[in-house]
Coordinates of C-alpha atoms and ligand atoms in Angstrom, one line a residue:
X1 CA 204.0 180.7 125.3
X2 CA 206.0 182.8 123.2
X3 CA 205.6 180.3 120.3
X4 CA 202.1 180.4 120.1
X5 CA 199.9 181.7 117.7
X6 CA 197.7 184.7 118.5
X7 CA 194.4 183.1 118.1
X8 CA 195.9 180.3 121.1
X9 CA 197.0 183.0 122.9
X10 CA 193.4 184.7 123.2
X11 CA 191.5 181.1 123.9
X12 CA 194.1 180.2 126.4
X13 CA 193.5 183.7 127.9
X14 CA 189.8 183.1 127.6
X15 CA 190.2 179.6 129.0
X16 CA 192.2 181.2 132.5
X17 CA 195.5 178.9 131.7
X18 CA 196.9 181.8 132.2
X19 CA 196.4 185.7 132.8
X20 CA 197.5 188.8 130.6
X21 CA 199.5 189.4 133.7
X22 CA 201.7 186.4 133.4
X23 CA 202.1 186.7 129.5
X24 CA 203.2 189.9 129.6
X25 CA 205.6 189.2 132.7
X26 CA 207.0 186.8 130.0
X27 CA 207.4 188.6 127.0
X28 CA 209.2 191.5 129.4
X29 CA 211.4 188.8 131.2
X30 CA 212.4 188.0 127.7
X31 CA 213.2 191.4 126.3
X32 CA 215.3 191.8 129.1
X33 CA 216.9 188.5 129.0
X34 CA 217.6 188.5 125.0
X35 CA 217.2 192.1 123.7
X36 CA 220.5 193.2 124.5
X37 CA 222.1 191.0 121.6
X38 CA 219.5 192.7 119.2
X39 CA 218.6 196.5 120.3
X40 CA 215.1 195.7 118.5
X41 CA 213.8 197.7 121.0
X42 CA 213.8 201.9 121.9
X43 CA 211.8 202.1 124.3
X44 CA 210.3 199.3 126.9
X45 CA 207.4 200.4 128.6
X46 CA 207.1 197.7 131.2
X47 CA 204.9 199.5 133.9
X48 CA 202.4 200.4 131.1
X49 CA 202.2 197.2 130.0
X50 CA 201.2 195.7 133.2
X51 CA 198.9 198.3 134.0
X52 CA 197.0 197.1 130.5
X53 CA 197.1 193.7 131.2
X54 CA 195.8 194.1 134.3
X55 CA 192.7 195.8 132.8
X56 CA 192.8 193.2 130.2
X57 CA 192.7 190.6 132.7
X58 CA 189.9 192.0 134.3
X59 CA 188.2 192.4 131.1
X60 CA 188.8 188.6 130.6
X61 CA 187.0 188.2 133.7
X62 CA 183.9 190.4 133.3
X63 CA 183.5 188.5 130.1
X64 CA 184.5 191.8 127.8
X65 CA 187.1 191.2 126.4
X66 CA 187.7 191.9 122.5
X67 CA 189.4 189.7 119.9
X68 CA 193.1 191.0 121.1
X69 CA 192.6 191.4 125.1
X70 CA 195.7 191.0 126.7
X71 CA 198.0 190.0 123.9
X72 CA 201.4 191.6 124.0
X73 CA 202.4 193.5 120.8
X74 CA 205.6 196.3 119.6
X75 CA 204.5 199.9 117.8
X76 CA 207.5 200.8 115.5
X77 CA 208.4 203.9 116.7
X78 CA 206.8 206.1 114.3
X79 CA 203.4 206.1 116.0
X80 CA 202.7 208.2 117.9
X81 CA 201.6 207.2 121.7
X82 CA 200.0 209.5 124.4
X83 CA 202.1 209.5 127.4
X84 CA 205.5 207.2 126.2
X85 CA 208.2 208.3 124.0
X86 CA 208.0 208.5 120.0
X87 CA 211.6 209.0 118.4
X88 CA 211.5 208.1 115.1
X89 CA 214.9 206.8 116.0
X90 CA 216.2 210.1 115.4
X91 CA 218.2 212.4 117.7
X92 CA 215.2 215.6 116.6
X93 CA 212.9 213.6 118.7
X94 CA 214.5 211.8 120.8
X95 CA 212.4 213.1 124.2
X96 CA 209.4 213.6 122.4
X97 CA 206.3 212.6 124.1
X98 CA 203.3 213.0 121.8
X99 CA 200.4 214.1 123.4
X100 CA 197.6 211.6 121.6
X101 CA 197.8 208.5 120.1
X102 CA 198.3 207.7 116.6
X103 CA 194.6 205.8 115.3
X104 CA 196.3 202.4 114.4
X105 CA 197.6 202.6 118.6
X106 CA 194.3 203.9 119.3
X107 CA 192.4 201.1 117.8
X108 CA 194.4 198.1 118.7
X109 CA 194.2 199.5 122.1
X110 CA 190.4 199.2 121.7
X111 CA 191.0 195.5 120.7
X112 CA 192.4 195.2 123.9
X113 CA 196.4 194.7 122.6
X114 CA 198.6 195.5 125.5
X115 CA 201.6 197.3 124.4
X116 CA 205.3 196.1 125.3
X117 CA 207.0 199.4 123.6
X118 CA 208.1 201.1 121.1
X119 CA 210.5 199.1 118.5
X120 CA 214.1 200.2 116.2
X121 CA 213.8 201.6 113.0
X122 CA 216.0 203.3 110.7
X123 CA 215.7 207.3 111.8
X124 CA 212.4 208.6 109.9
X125 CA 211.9 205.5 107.9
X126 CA 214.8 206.3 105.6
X127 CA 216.8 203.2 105.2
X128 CA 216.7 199.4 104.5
X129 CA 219.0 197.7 107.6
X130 CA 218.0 199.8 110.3
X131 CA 222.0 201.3 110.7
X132 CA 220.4 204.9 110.2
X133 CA 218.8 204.6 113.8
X134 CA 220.4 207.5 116.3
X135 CA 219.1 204.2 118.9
X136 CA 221.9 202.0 117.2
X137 CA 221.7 199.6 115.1
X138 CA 219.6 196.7 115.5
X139 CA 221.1 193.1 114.6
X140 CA 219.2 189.9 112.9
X141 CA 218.1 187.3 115.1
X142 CA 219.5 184.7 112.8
X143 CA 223.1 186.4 112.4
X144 CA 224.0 188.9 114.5
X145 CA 226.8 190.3 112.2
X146 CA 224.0 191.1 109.7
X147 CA 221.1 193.3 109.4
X148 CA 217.6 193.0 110.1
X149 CA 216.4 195.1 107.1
X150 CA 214.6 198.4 107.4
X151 CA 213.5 200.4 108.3
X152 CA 211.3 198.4 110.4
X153 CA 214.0 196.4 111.2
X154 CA 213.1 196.5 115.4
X155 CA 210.2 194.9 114.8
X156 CA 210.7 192.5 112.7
X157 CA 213.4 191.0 114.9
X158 CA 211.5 191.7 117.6
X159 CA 208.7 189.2 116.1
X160 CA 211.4 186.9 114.8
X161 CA 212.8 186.7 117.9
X162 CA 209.7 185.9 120.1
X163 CA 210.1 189.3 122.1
X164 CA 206.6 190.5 121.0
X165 CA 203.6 188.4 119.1
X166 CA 203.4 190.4 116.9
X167 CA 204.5 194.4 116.5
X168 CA 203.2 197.4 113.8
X169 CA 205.4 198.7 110.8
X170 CA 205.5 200.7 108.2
X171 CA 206.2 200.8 104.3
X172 CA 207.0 203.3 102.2
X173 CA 209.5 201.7 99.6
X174 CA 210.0 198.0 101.3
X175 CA 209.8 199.2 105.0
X176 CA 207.4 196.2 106.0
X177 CA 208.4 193.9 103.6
X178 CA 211.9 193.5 103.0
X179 CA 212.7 193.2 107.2
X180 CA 209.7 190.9 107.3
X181 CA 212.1 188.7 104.6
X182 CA 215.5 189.1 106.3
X183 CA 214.1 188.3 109.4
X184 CA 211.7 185.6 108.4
X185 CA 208.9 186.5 109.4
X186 CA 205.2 187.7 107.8
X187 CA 204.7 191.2 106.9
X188 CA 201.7 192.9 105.1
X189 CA 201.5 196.2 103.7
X190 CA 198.1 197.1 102.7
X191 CA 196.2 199.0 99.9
X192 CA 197.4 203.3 100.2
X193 CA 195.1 204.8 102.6
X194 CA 193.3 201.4 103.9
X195 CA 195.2 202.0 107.6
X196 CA 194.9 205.8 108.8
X197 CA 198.3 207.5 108.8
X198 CA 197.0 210.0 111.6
X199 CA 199.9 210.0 114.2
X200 CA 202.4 208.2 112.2
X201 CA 205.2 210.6 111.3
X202 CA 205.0 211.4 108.2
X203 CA 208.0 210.2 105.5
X204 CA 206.4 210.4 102.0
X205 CA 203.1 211.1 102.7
X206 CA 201.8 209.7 99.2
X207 CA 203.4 206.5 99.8
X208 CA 203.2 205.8 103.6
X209 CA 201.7 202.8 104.5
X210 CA 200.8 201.2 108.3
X211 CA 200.4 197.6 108.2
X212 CA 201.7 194.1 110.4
X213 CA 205.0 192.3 110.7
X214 CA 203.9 188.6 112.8
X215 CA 204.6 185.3 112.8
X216 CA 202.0 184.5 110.4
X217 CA 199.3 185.2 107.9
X218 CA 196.7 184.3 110.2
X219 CA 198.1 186.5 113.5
X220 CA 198.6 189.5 110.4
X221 CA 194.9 189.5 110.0
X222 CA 193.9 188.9 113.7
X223 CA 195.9 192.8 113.8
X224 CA 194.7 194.0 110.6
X225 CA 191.5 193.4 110.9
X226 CA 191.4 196.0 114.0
X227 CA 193.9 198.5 112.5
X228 CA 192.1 198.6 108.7
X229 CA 189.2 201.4 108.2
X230 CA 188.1 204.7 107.3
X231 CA 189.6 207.5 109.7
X232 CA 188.0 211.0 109.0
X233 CA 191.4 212.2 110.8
X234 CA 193.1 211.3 107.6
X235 CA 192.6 213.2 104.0
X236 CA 193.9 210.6 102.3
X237 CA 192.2 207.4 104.4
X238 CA 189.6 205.0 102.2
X239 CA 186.1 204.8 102.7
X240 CA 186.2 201.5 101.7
X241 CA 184.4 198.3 103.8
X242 CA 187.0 196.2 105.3
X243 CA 185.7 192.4 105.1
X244 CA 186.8 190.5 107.9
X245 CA 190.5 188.9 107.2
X246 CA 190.2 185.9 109.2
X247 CA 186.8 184.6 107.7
X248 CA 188.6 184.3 104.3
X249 CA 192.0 182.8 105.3
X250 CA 191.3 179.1 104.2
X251 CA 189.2 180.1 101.3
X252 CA 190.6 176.8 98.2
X253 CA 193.2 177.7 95.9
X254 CA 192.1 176.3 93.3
X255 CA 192.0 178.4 89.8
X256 CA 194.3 181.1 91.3
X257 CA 195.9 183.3 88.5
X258 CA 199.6 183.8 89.7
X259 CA 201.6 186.0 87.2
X260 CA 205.3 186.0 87.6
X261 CA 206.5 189.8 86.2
X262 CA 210.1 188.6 84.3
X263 CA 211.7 191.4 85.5
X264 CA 211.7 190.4 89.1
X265 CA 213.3 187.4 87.8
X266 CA 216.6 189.2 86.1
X267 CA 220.3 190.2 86.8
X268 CA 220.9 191.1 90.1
X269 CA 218.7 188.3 92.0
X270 CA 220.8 186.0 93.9
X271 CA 220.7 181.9 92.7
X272 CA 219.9 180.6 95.9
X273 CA 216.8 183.4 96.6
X274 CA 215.1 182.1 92.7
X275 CA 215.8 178.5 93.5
X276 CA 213.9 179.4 96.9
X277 CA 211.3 181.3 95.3
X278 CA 211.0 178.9 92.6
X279 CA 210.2 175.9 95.0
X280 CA 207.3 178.4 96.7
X281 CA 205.9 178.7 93.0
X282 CA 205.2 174.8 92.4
X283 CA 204.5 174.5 96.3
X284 CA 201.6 176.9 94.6
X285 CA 201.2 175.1 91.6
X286 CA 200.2 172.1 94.0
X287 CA 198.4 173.9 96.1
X288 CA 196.0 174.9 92.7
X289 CA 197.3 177.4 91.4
X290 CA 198.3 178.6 87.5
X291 CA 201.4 180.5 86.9
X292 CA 201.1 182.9 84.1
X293 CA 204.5 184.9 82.7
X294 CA 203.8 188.9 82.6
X295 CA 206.0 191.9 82.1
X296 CA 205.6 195.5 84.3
X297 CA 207.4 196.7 81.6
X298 CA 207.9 200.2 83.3
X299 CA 208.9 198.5 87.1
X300 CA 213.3 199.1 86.1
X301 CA 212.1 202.8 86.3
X302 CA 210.7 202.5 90.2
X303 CA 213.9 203.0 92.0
X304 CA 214.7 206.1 90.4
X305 CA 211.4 207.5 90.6
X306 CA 210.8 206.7 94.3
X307 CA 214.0 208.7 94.9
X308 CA 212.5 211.4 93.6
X309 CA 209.1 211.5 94.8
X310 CA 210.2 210.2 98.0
X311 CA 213.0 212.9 99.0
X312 CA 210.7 215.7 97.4
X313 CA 207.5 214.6 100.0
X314 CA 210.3 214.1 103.1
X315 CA 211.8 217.4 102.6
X316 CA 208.4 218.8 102.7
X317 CA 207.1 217.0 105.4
X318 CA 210.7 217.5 107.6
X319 CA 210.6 221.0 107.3
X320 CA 208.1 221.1 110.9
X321 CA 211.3 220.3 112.7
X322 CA 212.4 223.9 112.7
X323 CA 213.6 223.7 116.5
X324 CA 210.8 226.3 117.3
X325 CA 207.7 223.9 118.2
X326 CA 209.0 221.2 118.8
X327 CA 212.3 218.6 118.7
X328 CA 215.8 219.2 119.2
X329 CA 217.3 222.8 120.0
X330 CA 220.8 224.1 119.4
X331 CA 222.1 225.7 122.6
X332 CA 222.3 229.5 122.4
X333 CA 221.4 230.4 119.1
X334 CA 223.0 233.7 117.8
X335 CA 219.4 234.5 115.4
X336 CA 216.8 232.9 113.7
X337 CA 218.6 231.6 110.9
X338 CA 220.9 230.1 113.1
X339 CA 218.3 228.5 115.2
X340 CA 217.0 226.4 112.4
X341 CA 220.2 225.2 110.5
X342 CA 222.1 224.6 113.9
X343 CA 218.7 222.4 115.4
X344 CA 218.4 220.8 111.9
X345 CA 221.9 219.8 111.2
X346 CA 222.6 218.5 115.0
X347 CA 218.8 217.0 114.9
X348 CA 218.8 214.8 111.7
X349 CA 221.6 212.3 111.0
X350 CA 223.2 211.9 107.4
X351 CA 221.2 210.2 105.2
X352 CA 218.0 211.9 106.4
X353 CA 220.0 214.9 105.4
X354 CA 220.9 213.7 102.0
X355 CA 216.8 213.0 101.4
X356 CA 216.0 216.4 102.7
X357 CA 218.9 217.8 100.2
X358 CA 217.8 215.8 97.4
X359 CA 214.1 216.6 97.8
X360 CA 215.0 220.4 98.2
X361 CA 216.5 220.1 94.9
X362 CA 214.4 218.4 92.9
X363 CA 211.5 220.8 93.8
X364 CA 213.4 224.0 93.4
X365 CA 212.4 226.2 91.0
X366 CA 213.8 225.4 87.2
X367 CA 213.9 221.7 88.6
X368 CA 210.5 220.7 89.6
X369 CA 209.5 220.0 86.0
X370 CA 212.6 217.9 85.1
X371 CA 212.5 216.1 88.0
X372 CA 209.0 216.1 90.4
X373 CA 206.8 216.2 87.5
X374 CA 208.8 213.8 85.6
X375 CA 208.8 210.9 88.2
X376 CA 204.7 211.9 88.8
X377 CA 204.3 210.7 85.2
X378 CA 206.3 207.7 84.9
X379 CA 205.1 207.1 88.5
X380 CA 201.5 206.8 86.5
X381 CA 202.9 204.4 83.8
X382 CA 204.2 202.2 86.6
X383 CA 200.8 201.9 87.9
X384 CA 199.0 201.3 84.6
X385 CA 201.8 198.1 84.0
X386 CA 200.0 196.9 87.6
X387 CA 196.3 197.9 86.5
X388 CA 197.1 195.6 83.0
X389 CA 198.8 192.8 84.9
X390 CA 195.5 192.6 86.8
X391 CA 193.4 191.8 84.2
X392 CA 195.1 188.3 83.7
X393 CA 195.9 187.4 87.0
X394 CA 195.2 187.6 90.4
X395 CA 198.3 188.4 92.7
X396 CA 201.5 188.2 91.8
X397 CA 204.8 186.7 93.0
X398 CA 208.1 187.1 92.9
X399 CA 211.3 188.1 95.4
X400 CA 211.2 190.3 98.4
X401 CA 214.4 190.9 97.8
X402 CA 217.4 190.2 95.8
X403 CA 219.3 188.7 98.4
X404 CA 219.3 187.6 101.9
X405 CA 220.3 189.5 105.1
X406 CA 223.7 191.5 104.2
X407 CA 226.3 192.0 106.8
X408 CA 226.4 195.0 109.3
X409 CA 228.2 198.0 107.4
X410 CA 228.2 196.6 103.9
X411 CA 226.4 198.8 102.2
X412 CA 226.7 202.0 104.6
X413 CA 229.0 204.0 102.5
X414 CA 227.1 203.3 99.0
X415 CA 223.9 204.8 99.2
X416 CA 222.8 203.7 95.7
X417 CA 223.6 199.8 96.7
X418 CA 221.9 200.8 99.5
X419 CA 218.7 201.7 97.1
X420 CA 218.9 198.7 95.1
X421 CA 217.8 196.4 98.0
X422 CA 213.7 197.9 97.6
X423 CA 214.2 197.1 93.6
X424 CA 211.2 194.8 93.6
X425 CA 209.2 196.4 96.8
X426 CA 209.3 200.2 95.7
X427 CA 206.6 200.0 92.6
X428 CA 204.3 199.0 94.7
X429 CA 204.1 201.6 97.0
X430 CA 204.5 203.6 94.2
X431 CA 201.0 202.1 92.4
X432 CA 199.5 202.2 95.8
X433 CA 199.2 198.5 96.0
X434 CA 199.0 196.1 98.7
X435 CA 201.9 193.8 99.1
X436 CA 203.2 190.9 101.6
X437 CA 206.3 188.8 102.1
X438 CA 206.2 185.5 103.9
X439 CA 209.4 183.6 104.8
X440 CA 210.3 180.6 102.5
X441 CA 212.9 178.1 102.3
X442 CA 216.2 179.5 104.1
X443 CA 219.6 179.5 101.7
X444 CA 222.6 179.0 103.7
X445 CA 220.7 179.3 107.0
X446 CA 219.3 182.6 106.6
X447 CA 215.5 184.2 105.9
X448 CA 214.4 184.3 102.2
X449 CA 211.1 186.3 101.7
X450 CA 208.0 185.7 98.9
X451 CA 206.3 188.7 97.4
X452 CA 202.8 188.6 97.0
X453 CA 201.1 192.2 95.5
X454 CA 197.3 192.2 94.8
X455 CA 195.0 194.2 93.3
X456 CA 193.7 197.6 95.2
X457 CA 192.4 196.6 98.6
X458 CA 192.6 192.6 98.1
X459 CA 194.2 192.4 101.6
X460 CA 191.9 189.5 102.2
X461 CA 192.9 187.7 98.9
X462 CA 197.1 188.1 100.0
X463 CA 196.0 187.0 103.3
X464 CA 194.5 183.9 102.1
X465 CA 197.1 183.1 99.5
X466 CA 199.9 183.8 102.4
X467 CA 197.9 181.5 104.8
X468 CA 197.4 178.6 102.4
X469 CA 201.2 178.5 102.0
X470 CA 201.5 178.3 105.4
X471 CA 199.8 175.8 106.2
X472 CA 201.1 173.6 103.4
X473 CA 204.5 174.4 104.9
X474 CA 206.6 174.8 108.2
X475 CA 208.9 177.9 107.1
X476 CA 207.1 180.4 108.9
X477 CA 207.3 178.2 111.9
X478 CA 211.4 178.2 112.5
X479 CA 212.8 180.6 115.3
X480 CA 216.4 182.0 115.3
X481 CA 218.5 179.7 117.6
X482 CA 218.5 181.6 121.1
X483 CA 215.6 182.9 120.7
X484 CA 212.9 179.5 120.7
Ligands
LIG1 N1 214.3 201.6 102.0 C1 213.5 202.6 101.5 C2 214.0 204.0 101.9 O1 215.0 204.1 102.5 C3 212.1 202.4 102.0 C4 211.9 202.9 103.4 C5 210.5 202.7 103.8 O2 209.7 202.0 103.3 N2 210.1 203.5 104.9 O3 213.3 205.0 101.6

C-alpha cells in the first residue's frame, strides 16, 4: 500500500479494497516499526488518526467523501494544529499546544487527509540538515550517517521512507526543496503568498512559503490543489484563481522554453550532480523541449542578502517568545529583565540565536541602511534578473543543490558552509518565485534533485513539466532499502 500513488489510494478507498482504518493502521505500524532508525517524526498522533479515518471511512460510505478522504499524510511541525503539539523543534515550544489550526491543516482536513503527526525539522526553520532540531536529528533514509536536508528534513524522509504518502513543508531559503533532493523525493514550493501562512510560525515572514514534499508530481498537486487559495487571515495571501493542478499535469512538451542560468552551472557544483542534471536536460530535450543559455547575473549576491533579510525578519518575528505569553520559562526569575534573557537563552538553541543576533544587528540603528536597506535593494535586482529571464523562457533548470546528502556533523561547526548548501534555492524565495525539485539519476547511490523555478504563480506549468519527467522516467519511483 505504502507504494502507491495517492490518486490509487483514493480509488482503492472508493472501491472498499480497503478502509481508511486499515491504511492508517499501516502507515502507524510502520512508523513504529522503522522510525526509530530515522526520528522523522516529533510527534505521532495515533489515536487522532484513527479517530479521522474512521470518520473518513464513514464518509467513504455515505458517498461524501472529498478528493483526499482517508489518505494518511505528516504536517512539519510548524503548523499549527488544534488540540496536538506544535514545537517547531525547538525547546521554547516544546509543550505547546496551539489552540486552532493553521489554514493549510485546516483545509486538507476538509479534503478529508487524515493526519499521522507532526514531522522533524530544524528548530524554527533555520537550518539545511535538520541537526538544529531540540527533537534530535533526523537521519536519511538512504544513508543513515548522513542528513536528510532541512529544515524539513522529517518530512521528507518521512515521504522517502513510505512512513506517510505524502507530508506539508516549508521554504524559506531551500526548506522544501533541498530535503526533497537529498532524500529523493518531489517537493514544490509555490508562488509567495499562493498558500496562507496563518498558523505557520513565522521565520521570515517575506519569504515563508507552505507547499508539498510527496512521492510525485502528480500526488504534489492532488495536496496543492486543496492547500493553494486566497485566505483573508493572511495580509500577505494572493487573490489569485488557483486552476486545478491535476487537469494540466499531462499537458505536451512540445515547444517548452528551458533556460539554463550559467551560474548554477559554476565552481562549487559537484561532477557527478551536473552529469546527473545534465542527463535530465536531454531526457527534456526528448521529451520537446529547447534549452536556451541565460545569466541571473545578480543570483552570486542571494546568499548574502538572504542572511540579511532573513535574520533581520526572524529577530523580529522571535521577539513574541518573551516567556510571558507563552513558551518556555526560566524558573524563579529575579525581575523582568531576567525573565526574558533567562527564557530566551534556555528556550532557543544556537544557531537560532546567532539569526536572532545577526538580525538584531543589522536593524540597529546606524546599521539598518548599510545592511537591511542594502540587501532590500539588491534583493530587487535579483528579482528583475528572474522577470528578464522570463521573457525568453518558460521555467528554468538547474541543481537543487551542489552536492548530495553530506554526512551527519560535517558542516555543524561552519555556519557559512552550512549557508552555501541553499546557493541555488535562496533567490527564489528571495524573487518570490515558485520552485520544485524532483529526484533524478542517483550518483554513488544517493538522491540528486532537479530545480525547476517558473514564472509568478505557474505552479501548474512546474507541475506539468515535473510530471512529464516522471513519467518518461523511474527515478522518482526508487525507495531507500528498508524502507520498500
Ligand atoms: N537553510 C536556510 C536557512 O537556514 C533555509 C531554511 C528554510 O527554507 N526554512 O535559513
Amino acid at each position: 500500500m505504502q507504494n502507491k500513488s495517492i490518486a490509487e489510494l483514493a480509488a482503492d478507498l472508493r472501491l472498499r479494497r480497503y478502509s481508511s482504518l486499515e491504511l492508517t493502521r499501516h502507515y502507524l505500524e510502520r512508523i513504529e516499526r522503522l522510525d526509530a532508525r530515522l526520528n522523522s517524526y516529533i510527534t505521532v498522533d495515533a489515536e487522532g488518526a484513527l479517530a479521522a479515518a474512521e470518520r473518513a471511512d464513514e464518509a467513504l460510505r455515505r458517498d461524501a467523501a472529498g478528493p483526499l478522504t482517508g489518505i494518511p499524510i505528516a504536517h512539519k511541525d510548524i503548523f499549527c494544529t488544534a488540540g496536538l503539539r506544535t514545537t517547531c523543534a525547538s525547546r521554547m515550544l516544546e509543550n505547546f499546544t496551539a489552540p486552532y489550526d493553521a489554514t493549510v491543516v485546516e483545509r486538507l482536513a476538509a479534503a478529508g487527509a487524515v493526519v499521522l503527526g507532526k514531522t522533524n525539522m530544524d528548530e524554527f526553520a533555520m537550518g539545511s540538515s535538520n541537526e538544529t532540531s531540540h527533537f534530535g536529528p533526523v537521519r536519511n533514509p538512504w544513508d543513515a550517517a548522513r542528513v536528510p536536508g532541512g529544515s524539513s528534513g522529517g518530512s521528507a524522509a518521512a515521504v522517502a521512507a513510505r512512513l506517510c504518502a505524502a507530508a506539508t513543508g516549508t521554504d524559506t531559503g531551500g526548506s522544501i526543496r533541498q530535503p526533497a533532493a537529498f532524500c529523493g523525493i518531489t517537493g514544490i514550493k509555490p508562488t509567495y503568498g499562493r498558500c496562507s501562512r496563518w498558523g505557520m510560525i513565522a521565520f521570515a515572514s517575506s519569504l515563508d512559503q507552505a507547499g508539498v514534499m510527496a512521492r510525485s508530481a502528480a500526488d504534489a498537486a492532488c495536496l496543492l490543489d486543496e492547500m493553494a487559495g486566497f485566505d483573508r487571515r493572511d495580509s500577505t495571501s494572493a487573490e489569485v484563481p488557483v486552476p486545478d493542478y491535476v487537469d494540466s499535469l499531462d499537458d505536451d512538451l512540445h515547444g517548452l522554453r528551458i533556460g539554463l542560468p550559467k551560474e548554477y552551472f559554476g565552481e562549487g557544483l559537484d561532477p557527478g550532480v551536473a552529469r546527473s542534471v545534465e542527463a535530465a536536460i536531454r531526457e527534456y530535450e526528448q521529451l520537446g523541449a529547447t534549452i536556451k543559455d541565460i545569466s541571473l547575473p545578480n543570483s552570486p549576491l542571494s546568499v548574502p542578502v538572504y542572511y540579511v533579510v532573513a535574520p533581520a525578519e526572524c529577530s523580529s518575528n522571535l521577539a513574541r517568545f518573551d516567556g510571558v505569553r507563552y513558551g518556555h520559562r526560566c524558573e524563579h526569575p529575579a525581575s523582568l529583565e531576567d525573565l526574558y534573557t533567562r527564557s530566551r537563552a534556555e528556550g532557543f538553541g544556537a544557531e537560532v540565536r546567532r539569526r536572532i543576533m545577526i538580525g538584531t544587528y543589522v536593524l540597529s540603528a546606524g546599521y539598518y541602511d548599510a545592511y537591511y536597506l542594502k540587501a532590500q535593494k539588491i534583493r530587487q535586482l535579483i528579482a528583475q534578473d528572474f522577470r528578464r529571464a522570463f521573457e525568453e523562457v518558460d521555467v528554468i533548470l538547474g541543481p537543487t543543490s551542489p552536492t548530495t546528502a553530506f554526512a551527519l556533523g560535517a558542516k555543524l561547526d561552519d555556519p557559512v558552509a552550512m549557508y552555501l548548501n541553499d546557493i541555488y534555492t535562496i533567490a527564489t524565495n528571495l524573487a518570490g518565485l515558485p520552485g520544485m525539485s524532483i529526484p533524478i539519476e542517483p550518483v554513488a547511490g544517493l538522491p540528486v534533485g532537479l530545480q525547476l523555478i517558473g514564472n509568478y504563480f505557474q505552479e501548474a506549468r512546474l507541475l506539468n513539466v515535473a510530471h512529464r519527467f516522471q513519467h518518461a522516467t523511474h527515478w522518482h519511483q526508487a525507495a531507500p532499502a528498508g524502507f520498500e
